[in-house]
JSON list of C-alpha atoms in Angstrom, two decimals:
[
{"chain": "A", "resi": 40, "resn": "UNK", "atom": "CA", "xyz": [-32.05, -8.64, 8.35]},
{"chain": "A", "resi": 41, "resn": "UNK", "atom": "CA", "xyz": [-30.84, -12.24, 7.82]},
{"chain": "A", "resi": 42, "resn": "UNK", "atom": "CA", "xyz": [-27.59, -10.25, 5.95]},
{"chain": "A", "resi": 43, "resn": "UNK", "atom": "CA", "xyz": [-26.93, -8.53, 9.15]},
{"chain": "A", "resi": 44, "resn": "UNK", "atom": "CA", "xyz": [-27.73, -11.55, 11.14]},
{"chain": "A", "resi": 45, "resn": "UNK", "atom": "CA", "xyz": [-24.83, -13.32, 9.30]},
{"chain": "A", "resi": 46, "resn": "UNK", "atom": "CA", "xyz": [-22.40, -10.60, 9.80]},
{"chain": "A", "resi": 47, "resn": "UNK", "atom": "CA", "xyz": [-22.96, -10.68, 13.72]},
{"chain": "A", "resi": 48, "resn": "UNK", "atom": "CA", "xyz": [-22.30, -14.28, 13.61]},
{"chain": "A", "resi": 49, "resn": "UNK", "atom": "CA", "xyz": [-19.56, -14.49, 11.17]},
{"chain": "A", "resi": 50, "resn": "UNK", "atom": "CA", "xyz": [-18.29, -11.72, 13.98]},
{"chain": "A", "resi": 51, "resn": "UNK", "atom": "CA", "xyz": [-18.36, -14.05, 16.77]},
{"chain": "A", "resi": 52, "resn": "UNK", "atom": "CA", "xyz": [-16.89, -16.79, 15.20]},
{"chain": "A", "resi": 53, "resn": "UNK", "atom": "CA", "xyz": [-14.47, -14.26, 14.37]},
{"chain": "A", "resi": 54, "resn": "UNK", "atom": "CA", "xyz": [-13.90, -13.33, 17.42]},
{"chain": "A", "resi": 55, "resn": "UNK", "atom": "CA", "xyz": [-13.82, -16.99, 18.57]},
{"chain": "A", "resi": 56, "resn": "UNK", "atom": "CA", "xyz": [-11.18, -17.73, 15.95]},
{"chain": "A", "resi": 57, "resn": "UNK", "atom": "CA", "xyz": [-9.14, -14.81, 17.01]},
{"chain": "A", "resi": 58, "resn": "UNK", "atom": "CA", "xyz": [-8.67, -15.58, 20.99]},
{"chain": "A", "resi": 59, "resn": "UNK", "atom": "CA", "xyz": [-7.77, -19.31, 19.30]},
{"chain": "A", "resi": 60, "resn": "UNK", "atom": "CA", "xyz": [-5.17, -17.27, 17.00]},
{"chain": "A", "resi": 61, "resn": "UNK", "atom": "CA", "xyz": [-3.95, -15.55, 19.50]},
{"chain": "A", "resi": 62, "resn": "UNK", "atom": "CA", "xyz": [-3.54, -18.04, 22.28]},
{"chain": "A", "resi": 63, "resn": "UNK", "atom": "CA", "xyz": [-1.57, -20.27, 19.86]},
{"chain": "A", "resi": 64, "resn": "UNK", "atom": "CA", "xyz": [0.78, -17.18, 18.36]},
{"chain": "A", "resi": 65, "resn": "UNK", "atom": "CA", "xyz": [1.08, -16.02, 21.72]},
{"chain": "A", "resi": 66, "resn": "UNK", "atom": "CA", "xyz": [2.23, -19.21, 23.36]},
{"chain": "A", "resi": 67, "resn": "UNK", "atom": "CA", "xyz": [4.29, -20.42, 20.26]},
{"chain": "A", "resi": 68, "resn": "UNK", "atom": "CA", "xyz": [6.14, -17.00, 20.09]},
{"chain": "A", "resi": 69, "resn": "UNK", "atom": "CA", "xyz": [6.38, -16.40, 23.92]},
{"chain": "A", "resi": 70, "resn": "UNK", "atom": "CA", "xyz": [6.85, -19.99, 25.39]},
{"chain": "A", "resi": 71, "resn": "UNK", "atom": "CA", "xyz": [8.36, -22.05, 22.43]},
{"chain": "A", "resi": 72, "resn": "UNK", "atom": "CA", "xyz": [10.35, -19.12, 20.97]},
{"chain": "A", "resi": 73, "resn": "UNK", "atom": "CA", "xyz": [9.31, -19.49, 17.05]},
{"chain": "A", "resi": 74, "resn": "UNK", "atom": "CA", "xyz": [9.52, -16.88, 14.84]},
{"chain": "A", "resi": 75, "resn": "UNK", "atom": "CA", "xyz": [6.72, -14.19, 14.96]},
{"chain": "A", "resi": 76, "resn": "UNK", "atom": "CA", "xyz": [6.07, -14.74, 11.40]},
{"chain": "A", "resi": 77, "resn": "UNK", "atom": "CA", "xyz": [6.01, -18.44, 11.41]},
{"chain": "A", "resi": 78, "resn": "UNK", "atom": "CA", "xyz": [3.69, -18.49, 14.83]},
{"chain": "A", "resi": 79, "resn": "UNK", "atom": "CA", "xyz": [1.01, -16.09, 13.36]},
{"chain": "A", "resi": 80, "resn": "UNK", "atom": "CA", "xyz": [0.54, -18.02, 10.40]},
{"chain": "A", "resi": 81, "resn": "UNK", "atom": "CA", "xyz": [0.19, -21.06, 12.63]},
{"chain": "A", "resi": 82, "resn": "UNK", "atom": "CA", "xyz": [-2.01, -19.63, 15.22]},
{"chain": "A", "resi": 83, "resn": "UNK", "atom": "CA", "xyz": [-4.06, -17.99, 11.93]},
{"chain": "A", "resi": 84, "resn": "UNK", "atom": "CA", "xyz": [-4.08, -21.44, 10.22]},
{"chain": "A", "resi": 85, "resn": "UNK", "atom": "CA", "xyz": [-5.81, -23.22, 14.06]},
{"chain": "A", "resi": 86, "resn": "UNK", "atom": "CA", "xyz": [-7.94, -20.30, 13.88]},
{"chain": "A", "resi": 87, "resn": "UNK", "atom": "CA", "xyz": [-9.19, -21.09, 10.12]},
{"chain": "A", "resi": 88, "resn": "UNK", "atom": "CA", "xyz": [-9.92, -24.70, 10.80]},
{"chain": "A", "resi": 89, "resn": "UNK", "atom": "CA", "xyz": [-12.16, -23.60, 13.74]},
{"chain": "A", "resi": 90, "resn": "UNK", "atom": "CA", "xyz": [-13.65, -20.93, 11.82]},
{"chain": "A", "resi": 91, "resn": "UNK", "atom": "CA", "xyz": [-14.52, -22.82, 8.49]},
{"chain": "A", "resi": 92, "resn": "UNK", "atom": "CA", "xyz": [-16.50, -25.50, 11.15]},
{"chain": "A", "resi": 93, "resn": "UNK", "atom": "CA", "xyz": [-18.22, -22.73, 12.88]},
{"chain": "A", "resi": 94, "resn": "UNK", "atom": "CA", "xyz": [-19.39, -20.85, 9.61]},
{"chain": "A", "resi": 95, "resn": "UNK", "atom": "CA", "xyz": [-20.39, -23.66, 8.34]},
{"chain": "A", "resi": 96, "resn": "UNK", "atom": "CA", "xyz": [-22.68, -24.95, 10.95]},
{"chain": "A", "resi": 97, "resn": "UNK", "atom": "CA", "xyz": [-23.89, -22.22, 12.72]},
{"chain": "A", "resi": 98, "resn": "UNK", "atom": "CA", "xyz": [-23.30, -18.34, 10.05]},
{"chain": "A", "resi": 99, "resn": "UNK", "atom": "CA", "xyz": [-23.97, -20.08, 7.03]},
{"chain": "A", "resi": 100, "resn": "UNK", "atom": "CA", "xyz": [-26.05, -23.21, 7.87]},
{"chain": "A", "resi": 101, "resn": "UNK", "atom": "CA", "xyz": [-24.77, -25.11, 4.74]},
{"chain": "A", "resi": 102, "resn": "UNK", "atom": "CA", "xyz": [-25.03, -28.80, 4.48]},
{"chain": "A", "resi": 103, "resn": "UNK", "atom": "CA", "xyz": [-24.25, -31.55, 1.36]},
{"chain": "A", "resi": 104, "resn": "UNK", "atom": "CA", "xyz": [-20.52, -32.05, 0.38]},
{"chain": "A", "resi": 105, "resn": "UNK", "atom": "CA", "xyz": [-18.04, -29.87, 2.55]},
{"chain": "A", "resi": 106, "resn": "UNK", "atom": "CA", "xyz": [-14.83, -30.68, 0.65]},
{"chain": "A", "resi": 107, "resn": "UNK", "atom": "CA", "xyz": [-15.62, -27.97, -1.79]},
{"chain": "A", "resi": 108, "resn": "UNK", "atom": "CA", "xyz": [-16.76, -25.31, 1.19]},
{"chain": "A", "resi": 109, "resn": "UNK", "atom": "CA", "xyz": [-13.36, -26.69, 2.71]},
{"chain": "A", "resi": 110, "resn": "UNK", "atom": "CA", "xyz": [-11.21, -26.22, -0.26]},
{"chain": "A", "resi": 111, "resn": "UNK", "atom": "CA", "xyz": [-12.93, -22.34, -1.28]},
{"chain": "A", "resi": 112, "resn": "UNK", "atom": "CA", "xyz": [-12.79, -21.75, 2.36]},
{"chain": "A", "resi": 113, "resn": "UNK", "atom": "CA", "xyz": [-8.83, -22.30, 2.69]},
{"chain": "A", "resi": 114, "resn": "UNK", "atom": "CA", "xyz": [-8.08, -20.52, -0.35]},
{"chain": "A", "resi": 115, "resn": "UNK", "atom": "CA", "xyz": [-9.32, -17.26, 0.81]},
{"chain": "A", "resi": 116, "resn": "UNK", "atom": "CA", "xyz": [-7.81, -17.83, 4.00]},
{"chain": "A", "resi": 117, "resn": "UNK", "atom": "CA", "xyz": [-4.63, -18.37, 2.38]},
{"chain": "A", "resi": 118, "resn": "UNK", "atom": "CA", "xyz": [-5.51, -14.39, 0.76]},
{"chain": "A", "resi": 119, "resn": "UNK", "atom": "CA", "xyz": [-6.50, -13.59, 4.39]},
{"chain": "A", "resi": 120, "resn": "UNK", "atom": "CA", "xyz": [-3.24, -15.28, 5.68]},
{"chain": "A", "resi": 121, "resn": "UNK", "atom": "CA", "xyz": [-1.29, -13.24, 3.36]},
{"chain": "A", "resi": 122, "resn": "UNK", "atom": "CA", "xyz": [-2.95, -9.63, 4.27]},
{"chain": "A", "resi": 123, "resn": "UNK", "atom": "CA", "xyz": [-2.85, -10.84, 7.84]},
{"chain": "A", "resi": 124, "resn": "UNK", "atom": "CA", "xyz": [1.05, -10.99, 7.48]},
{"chain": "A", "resi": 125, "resn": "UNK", "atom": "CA", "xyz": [1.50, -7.96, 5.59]},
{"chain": "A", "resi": 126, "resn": "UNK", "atom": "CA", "xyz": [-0.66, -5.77, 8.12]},
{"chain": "A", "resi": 127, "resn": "UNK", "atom": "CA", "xyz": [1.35, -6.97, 10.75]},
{"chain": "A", "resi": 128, "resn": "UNK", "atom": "CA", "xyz": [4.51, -6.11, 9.28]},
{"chain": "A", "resi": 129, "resn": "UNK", "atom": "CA", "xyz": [3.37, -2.89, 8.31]},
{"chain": "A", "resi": 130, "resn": "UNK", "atom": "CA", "xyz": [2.18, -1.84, 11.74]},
{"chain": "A", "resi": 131, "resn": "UNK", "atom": "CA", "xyz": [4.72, -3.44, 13.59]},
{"chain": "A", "resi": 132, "resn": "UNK", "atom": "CA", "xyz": [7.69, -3.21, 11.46]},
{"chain": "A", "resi": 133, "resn": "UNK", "atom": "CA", "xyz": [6.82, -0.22, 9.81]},
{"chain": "A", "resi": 134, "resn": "UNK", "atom": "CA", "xyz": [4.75, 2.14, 12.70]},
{"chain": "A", "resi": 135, "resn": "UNK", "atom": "CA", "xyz": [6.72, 0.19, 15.48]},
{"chain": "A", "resi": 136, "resn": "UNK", "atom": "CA", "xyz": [3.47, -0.64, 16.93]},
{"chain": "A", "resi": 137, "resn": "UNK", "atom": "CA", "xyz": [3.16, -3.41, 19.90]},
{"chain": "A", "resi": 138, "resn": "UNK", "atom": "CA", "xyz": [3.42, -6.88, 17.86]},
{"chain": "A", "resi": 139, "resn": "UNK", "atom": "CA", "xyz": [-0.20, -8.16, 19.43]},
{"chain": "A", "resi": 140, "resn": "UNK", "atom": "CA", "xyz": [-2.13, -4.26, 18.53]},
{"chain": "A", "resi": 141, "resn": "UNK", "atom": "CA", "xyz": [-0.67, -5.18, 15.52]},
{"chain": "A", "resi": 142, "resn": "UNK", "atom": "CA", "xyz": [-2.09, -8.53, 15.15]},
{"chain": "A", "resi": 143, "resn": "UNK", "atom": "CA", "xyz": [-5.46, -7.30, 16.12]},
{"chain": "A", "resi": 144, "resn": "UNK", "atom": "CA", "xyz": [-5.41, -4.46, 13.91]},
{"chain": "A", "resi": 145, "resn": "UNK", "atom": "CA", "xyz": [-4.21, -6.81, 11.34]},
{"chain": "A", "resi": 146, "resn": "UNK", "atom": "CA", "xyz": [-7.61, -9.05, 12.01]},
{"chain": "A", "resi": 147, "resn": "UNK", "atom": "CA", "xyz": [-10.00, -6.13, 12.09]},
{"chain": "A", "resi": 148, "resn": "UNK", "atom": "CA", "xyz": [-8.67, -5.31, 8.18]},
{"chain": "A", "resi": 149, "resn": "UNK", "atom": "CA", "xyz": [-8.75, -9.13, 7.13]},
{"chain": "A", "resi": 150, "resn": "UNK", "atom": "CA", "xyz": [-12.44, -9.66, 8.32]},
{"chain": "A", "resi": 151, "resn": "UNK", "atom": "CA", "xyz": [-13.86, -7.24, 5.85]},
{"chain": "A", "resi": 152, "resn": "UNK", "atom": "CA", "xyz": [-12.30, -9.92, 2.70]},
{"chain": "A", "resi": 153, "resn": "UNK", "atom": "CA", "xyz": [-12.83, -12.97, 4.64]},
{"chain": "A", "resi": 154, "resn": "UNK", "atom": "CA", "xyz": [-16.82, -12.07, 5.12]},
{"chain": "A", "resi": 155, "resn": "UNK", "atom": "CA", "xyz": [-17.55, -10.93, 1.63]},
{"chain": "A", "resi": 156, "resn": "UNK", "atom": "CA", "xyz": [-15.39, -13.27, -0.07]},
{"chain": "A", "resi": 157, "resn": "UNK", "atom": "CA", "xyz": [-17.22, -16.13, 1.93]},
{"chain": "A", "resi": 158, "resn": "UNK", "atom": "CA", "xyz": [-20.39, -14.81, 1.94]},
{"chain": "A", "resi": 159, "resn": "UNK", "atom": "CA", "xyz": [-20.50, -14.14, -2.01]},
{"chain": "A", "resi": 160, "resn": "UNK", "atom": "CA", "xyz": [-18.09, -16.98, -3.25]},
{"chain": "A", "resi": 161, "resn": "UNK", "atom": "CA", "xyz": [-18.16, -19.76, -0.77]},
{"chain": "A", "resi": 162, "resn": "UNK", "atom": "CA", "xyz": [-21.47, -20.64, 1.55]},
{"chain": "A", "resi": 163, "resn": "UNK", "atom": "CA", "xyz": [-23.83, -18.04, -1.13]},
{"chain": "A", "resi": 164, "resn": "UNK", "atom": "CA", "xyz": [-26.87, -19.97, -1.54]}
]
């Protein structure tokens, strides 16, 4: 149960960190006119930063020296980053699907390596 329970909230923060993702792609690509590449890794990288706090706090619960939860926590975010960007370019560029379905679809694939990689090599107690 307490497996599942961390799943549900690494889902919400999730789902937190993708309306933060998505407001700052959408208003860096749409308003500002930066590339679409260059604003989803920037609204993926604001997303990250709230995400490691979140997980930290309130999915994993883990306390003592959070450089090293930092550190693990942006380097499989950079892996996540990485299969973020290729997703999208695969649906969009690829399928010619809508850029933000593609974004979203692109999250849904990426949670799957962010939770397990986290969950096992990061905040495991």
């Amino acid at each position: 149960m307490e497996f599942l329970n961390k799943i549900l909230k690494f889902g919400i923060v999730g789902f937190i960190g993708m309306l933060v993702d998505f407001f700052v792609t959408w208003l860096l690509k749409e308003k500002l006119k930066i590339n679409k590449y260059i604003a989803n890794s920037l609204g993926f990288t604001c997303a990250v930063i709230n995400n490691f706090y979140l997980n930290l706090k309130w999915t994993f619960q883990v306390s003592g020296n959070t450089n090293i939860f930092f550190i693990k926590f942006i380097l499989i975010s950079v892996v996540g980053l990485a299969l973020n960007n290729m997703f999208v370019y695969l649906f969009n560029e690829r399928f010619s699907v809508n850029f933000y379905v593609s974004k979203a679809l692109a999250v849904l694939c990426v949670f799957a390596w962010n939770f397990t990689a986290n969950n096992y090599f990061n905040f495991h107690a």
